[in-house]
């Protein structure tokens, strides 16, 4: 990308522009799937099992079908015996594997009729024993969810060096376990899908991050060609990974619509959204860490249980954070991905990285404190820098070299901003009153998307520009940032660009909006498509300006001869004279090996106040320093950092999904009991984003992905700050007041009641 | 187009495939604009003037606005002072120029409320004198519709040779006048538009033939960029030209939606559709024609009055048929395009060509009969053949040479099929009973579309193909024929191709569906886009098959090395391995000069039975022989010929719009009185299409346009056959029973009461 590394004379990229669709969003004119009504559209409702584990013995839908107004009823007998994309489940299963699983669905003329029909469906179950704990689930004799057992494939094992020998070489070794429960992580908008058949063509509107994945699933479910399935996800009310893959609901809606021969809308309630989504999986991470006296991290042994619940979108576990961020010569990580009778799980913001960061960066802090080292100094000593080994394959042997990494600068800039030197020299030192203050740090990094990306860019006859991409804008403002890339590359004002997102029919295949990939990968596709446009424009302009295409430039909507600015032509006039639209095509597949060696770092610093009387942890100040490569839109970058930081902090406070051990049912599948934080819980003003100046190699204009990273460090940073404030060590999220008070009591009495 | 002229080994093009969207169409699953319901959508109704000519003195909408449920009322004060695209009218005018013109519009929560609101609008008019007759309208002292008078621009004059001198050289000269009244010519689906604003983005669903023209109009009306206006016309229930340009209704819907801040649907009633559409204009054509004894057509002088009505889409008058089809060394045509207080008019199937063919080919028949010549022989002697002069500029000097013309073969094949020799040697000869039979001929030709055409073609990851074009499929099955072109060019089965029509946002600029242009011009764009796809596919396949791209072929969905068929790769597998969609771009601008010299001919032969007692004319047999170049889909070609022929015949029978001379109001703005023919009026089995074998130069695979041509000759062919049967000459359509009986009476008495 020599062009990107040369003189950067950017006019649009790097500015702080308001979102181009801000007015539509705030005035309610932006159409979400829930806003769509189709003539003759039926309402779908889903009957859900109340057993955590059962087999359906009989299913009588005749009374429901006979109810006036009911147009279709489906059960597992109607579901194709084709697993939902990336999952083990069918659209409806004969075996129920979690309390809340769909067993039948009804389409009726209105909601009341549909709900009445659900009550008329007679299901007889053979109730089976269930298991909720991942470590219990892999023991002999545990209830089995699948014929091949509860373990998903082989354990994922990564080894480097000789861990056993290395621990013997260490000057200090500690062992700890860190626990994150199953946690809700959806968006404000519950899942919703509208299916409409026209002949053998299916149009599905869905609130999804990955329209092309949903399309792929539906072509498989119904044995259709790509051209016969159109998935549209124009506006999406948040996704965070829970909508990053196909789910059962889209297929259920399509099955009902096909059977009823009418359009069908299936809108999840909040309870359904919480129970039957791809929620954040429980992790139990055992960490053994060893250091040498010279402050080098020498060995790490990580054993993790990933509680996938009943079904799981096969898109990750832990991200092997430790292998990427720290130079650890001897390393072993073993991940057990286990099925239990909890609701299905999947990737949610950061996938397993927040949980892993919590474990690794807490353990790093613990051993630094035990050694009397400055945790920042310890990290700076051990973080990888450019040129250090990194796995080109993502995991496995470190056969590549890290590029454009600025982890150290994130740490240094964050430390300077918060005033790291102010921290308590020893935990709780000088904190005499009921309220103890302390400062903590945690660092993170992550790879950027990649995969198949596509976009087209059209220049209209009046010179206005439209960007088409099949990924969605899930609130990350990709409509705006991708339009900025097109504006910059073509050489027009942002105001003349509009973006059409999330329609599989009108844009080329694109992986979707997940994994830090839209800006990084789809952005490259937009850049390529815009270059294609610019070339076509120059080819048109050359004879008009009596110059060769290579001698032309296009800036501010005017094509000029570089050497003679008096020979120029406004794009609008050029297009009118050309009389044909310009269509640029930007399908790209980034080299995964090159993508994998370029990673984006972040360092979070937090100052907390622990109320030793109430157990409350208050965030006083929070610095989120991130490498985003070249920022495309500074406002969007700062919003993303703030949002992700809050989401990471939310995990420290609430959002645990709790289950009744007697029946496996979720006890808090509602916002009142789940307690996701609101505006009242966090003062966003305490969060200070730092955009660390940097330019990447693989993204458009050197941009890097950002979406996931700010969510990673929150748990570890707060735990480390609480330790610095009070000397208590929290190893399980959320950090409830009860946990804090219990730990303080243990600290006073010296008696531990926790692991 | 060497490739098209070489060995033609076609597998898809030229077959007779059922329409690819037949199931959607016949099961009602195809969505027309009327089928669309949007949440919160309002119903619009239009208040129409009952005066043929008036000035609005005052307009009080306050009572209507106060009515509960009324959300917006607009009048000429709300209409932008920007003429509707290609027209003189604003969306709403202060001066009323025909009885039925819109003066205000209301958007309300339901139809009843909207209609009630219309009755509460108080309009005070200053009534003005009106004029309905085009020849009266250009006389001094006639009521003036526009400040610059009633004549639209200068008369269109075309001269060649020296007409005055030439008539003196002729052996015979006759003068006649032929009259076609204002005639309805809409589709089954009345106009309908739905407008929805999202911020400053307007989406408009409309039943239109030319979404890009409607878009252009709306960008002008609202001062928006192309990217801010999306026009969608997925399925259209017939257009025939009346929907080939922007009309007031789309702007009215958009104005109401903007004012009400809610989506608005404006659906015309049948009466509104008849009154306020772009109907077929009245023509009065004076023909003076002179021949020499050697059967050469020597001179022709044509003077035509085009009654444009109040407003007129500036897209034509007569097509100068005589200049294109016959070698006429001395020629003059003068067209007066006149505004009168009749409803607005515009291009309808064939624009002015059916009327002109009626005049010219009746006069040709009259003079041939007077000279005792065989009308077929006379035509064959004088029709242009390949290499004869033709105007490269469409009109004006004949500076080019006609190519790929087969008028003579159309005449010969048609004559052979009907048994031309069977005709009465003299008019009515041997027809002794009450029912007299006779045979007539008329010939026609027409240029093909051209203009700006665009399409994109996408190949999905499973090898399925989608064709995008912004013109609409108005029943001409362009979805099918354009898909066939893509299938042929790429080398896949038609079953794997789908087409998306009529959406300005997802396809490049394309002129629209009119003037024989979709197949001919958009088809070229599709062909170009498909070639682009094929090249990209070959570039991907070359390394996989270890061959150069030039050595590859793609047939039946498999890429093969030409020289070694064992080295092959199914497209599906190739696309999966490629992992990126293929997007092909096919924007083309055909050279108008090349388009203009390639024309498509047709010859119609009809045998009629004239009932001398009832005046009824019965069609016994009708042969429609047409040059379509390379037929793309033979079924579609035959359907088009049948449909166009029936539409031409309908003009002989009914469809005249009649007006009360006392107030200028239309007397028959309903199907009952307008009497468009039904299935009961014509036995389609009497129509025999002949597809004359030919291959063109400028269209895809040598195809030519066809839509308009079959509508041209019907009036002349029937009039000529009636003459051959009975000796009476009909010079005004429709040929009512009263007209026939009157002419027969005149024939008996020798007294003429007609001109």
mmCIF file of C-alpha atoms in Angstrom, chain A residues 64-170:
data_model
loop_
_atom_site.group_PDB
_atom_site.id
_atom_site.type_symbol
_atom_site.label_atom_id
_atom_site.label_comp_id
_atom_site.label_asym_id
_atom_site.label_seq_id
_atom_site.Cartn_x
_atom_site.Cartn_y
_atom_site.Cartn_z
ATOM 1 C CA UNK A 64 -54.342 -25.078 16.943
ATOM 2 C CA UNK A 65 -54.716 -25.586 13.203
ATOM 3 C CA UNK A 66 -58.493 -25.612 13.557
ATOM 4 C CA UNK A 67 -58.581 -22.257 15.324
ATOM 5 C CA UNK A 68 -60.031 -19.602 12.992
ATOM 6 C CA UNK A 69 -57.327 -17.165 11.938
ATOM 7 C CA UNK A 70 -54.506 -19.676 12.192
ATOM 8 C CA UNK A 71 -52.857 -20.048 8.793
ATOM 9 C CA UNK A 72 -49.924 -22.351 9.517
ATOM 10 C CA UNK A 73 -48.437 -24.422 12.309
ATOM 11 C CA UNK A 74 -44.996 -25.985 12.065
ATOM 12 C CA UNK A 75 -43.077 -28.448 14.225
ATOM 13 C CA UNK A 76 -39.821 -30.353 13.933
ATOM 14 C CA UNK A 77 -41.534 -32.460 11.281
ATOM 15 C CA UNK A 78 -41.613 -29.414 9.000
ATOM 16 C CA UNK A 79 -38.034 -28.387 9.635
ATOM 17 C CA UNK A 80 -35.495 -29.386 6.989
ATOM 18 C CA UNK A 81 -32.987 -31.871 8.350
ATOM 19 C CA UNK A 82 -30.279 -29.384 7.525
ATOM 20 C CA UNK A 83 -28.420 -27.756 10.412
ATOM 21 C CA UNK A 84 -28.713 -24.008 10.705
ATOM 22 C CA UNK A 85 -25.565 -22.453 9.209
ATOM 23 C CA UNK A 86 -22.577 -22.876 11.533
ATOM 24 C CA UNK A 87 -24.611 -24.656 14.176
ATOM 25 C CA UNK A 88 -25.806 -28.085 15.259
ATOM 26 C CA UNK A 89 -29.459 -27.224 15.566
ATOM 27 C CA UNK A 90 -32.240 -27.619 13.063
ATOM 28 C CA UNK A 91 -34.838 -24.879 12.819
ATOM 29 C CA UNK A 92 -36.926 -27.000 15.190
ATOM 30 C CA UNK A 93 -35.608 -30.088 16.957
ATOM 31 C CA UNK A 94 -37.211 -33.272 18.203
ATOM 32 C CA UNK A 95 -34.939 -33.158 21.239
ATOM 33 C CA UNK A 96 -35.187 -30.127 23.492
ATOM 34 C CA UNK A 97 -31.815 -29.109 24.899
ATOM 35 C CA UNK A 98 -32.551 -25.961 26.885
ATOM 36 C CA UNK A 99 -35.483 -24.480 28.728
ATOM 37 C CA UNK A 100 -36.874 -21.997 26.255
ATOM 38 C CA UNK A 101 -36.103 -23.886 23.065
ATOM 39 C CA UNK A 102 -38.637 -23.564 20.252
ATOM 40 C CA UNK A 103 -40.763 -26.658 19.654
ATOM 41 C CA UNK A 104 -43.501 -25.316 17.390
ATOM 42 C CA UNK A 105 -44.505 -22.090 15.673
ATOM 43 C CA UNK A 106 -47.765 -20.616 14.543
ATOM 44 C CA UNK A 107 -48.660 -17.999 11.956
ATOM 45 C CA UNK A 108 -52.006 -16.333 12.449
ATOM 46 C CA UNK A 109 -53.849 -13.214 11.446
ATOM 47 C CA UNK A 110 -53.003 -11.456 14.695
ATOM 48 C CA UNK A 111 -50.930 -11.805 17.818
ATOM 49 C CA UNK A 112 -53.837 -12.768 20.043
ATOM 50 C CA UNK A 113 -54.895 -15.610 17.766
ATOM 51 C CA UNK A 114 -51.312 -16.817 17.437
ATOM 52 C CA UNK A 115 -50.855 -16.896 21.195
ATOM 53 C CA UNK A 116 -54.150 -18.620 21.690
ATOM 54 C CA UNK A 117 -53.105 -21.225 19.151
ATOM 55 C CA UNK A 118 -49.869 -21.872 21.023
ATOM 56 C CA UNK A 119 -51.919 -22.846 24.067
ATOM 57 C CA UNK A 120 -53.847 -25.358 21.954
ATOM 58 C CA UNK A 121 -50.730 -27.263 20.921
ATOM 59 C CA UNK A 122 -50.381 -30.440 22.943
ATOM 60 C CA UNK A 123 -46.782 -31.568 23.431
ATOM 61 C CA UNK A 124 -45.865 -34.681 25.383
ATOM 62 C CA UNK A 125 -42.267 -34.840 26.556
ATOM 63 C CA UNK A 126 -40.009 -37.541 27.871
ATOM 64 C CA UNK A 127 -38.096 -35.471 30.408
ATOM 65 C CA UNK A 128 -34.353 -36.137 30.471
ATOM 66 C CA UNK A 129 -31.662 -35.377 33.040
ATOM 67 C CA UNK A 130 -29.864 -32.143 32.376
ATOM 68 C CA UNK A 131 -26.483 -30.645 33.119
ATOM 69 C CA UNK A 132 -25.611 -26.963 33.386
ATOM 70 C CA UNK A 133 -21.987 -26.891 34.532
ATOM 71 C CA UNK A 134 -19.347 -27.347 31.822
ATOM 72 C CA UNK A 135 -16.933 -29.248 34.046
ATOM 73 C CA UNK A 136 -19.739 -31.544 35.185
ATOM 74 C CA UNK A 137 -20.848 -32.060 31.606
ATOM 75 C CA UNK A 138 -17.573 -33.684 30.552
ATOM 76 C CA UNK A 139 -17.497 -36.102 33.469
ATOM 77 C CA UNK A 140 -18.441 -39.728 32.846
ATOM 78 C CA UNK A 141 -22.131 -40.371 33.364
ATOM 79 C CA UNK A 142 -23.200 -36.815 32.652
ATOM 80 C CA UNK A 143 -26.416 -36.377 30.654
ATOM 81 C CA UNK A 144 -25.497 -36.396 26.965
ATOM 82 C CA UNK A 145 -26.881 -33.702 24.661
ATOM 83 C CA UNK A 146 -25.595 -35.170 21.418
ATOM 84 C CA UNK A 147 -24.802 -38.715 20.287
ATOM 85 C CA UNK A 148 -21.116 -37.829 20.057
ATOM 86 C CA UNK A 149 -21.079 -36.436 23.577
ATOM 87 C CA UNK A 150 -21.003 -33.021 25.121
ATOM 88 C CA UNK A 151 -17.525 -32.029 24.006
ATOM 89 C CA UNK A 152 -17.579 -30.016 20.798
ATOM 90 C CA UNK A 153 -14.868 -31.623 18.725
ATOM 91 C CA UNK A 154 -11.409 -32.083 20.157
ATOM 92 C CA UNK A 155 -10.084 -29.671 22.792
ATOM 93 C CA UNK A 156 -8.344 -26.768 21.131
ATOM 94 C CA UNK A 157 -4.736 -27.035 22.165
ATOM 95 C CA UNK A 158 -1.933 -24.599 21.510
ATOM 96 C CA UNK A 159 1.578 -25.323 22.755
ATOM 97 C CA UNK A 160 4.837 -23.489 22.456
ATOM 98 C CA UNK A 161 8.100 -24.364 24.099
ATOM 99 C CA UNK A 162 8.051 -26.725 27.068
ATOM 100 C CA UNK A 163 5.666 -25.473 29.710
ATOM 101 C CA UNK A 164 6.389 -28.134 32.358
ATOM 102 C CA UNK A 165 10.119 -27.553 32.216
ATOM 103 C CA UNK A 166 9.646 -23.802 32.018
ATOM 104 C CA UNK A 167 7.693 -23.564 35.252
ATOM 105 C CA UNK A 168 10.610 -25.303 36.978
ATOM 106 C CA UNK A 169 12.839 -22.536 35.635
ATOM 107 C CA UNK A 170 10.611 -19.759 36.979
#
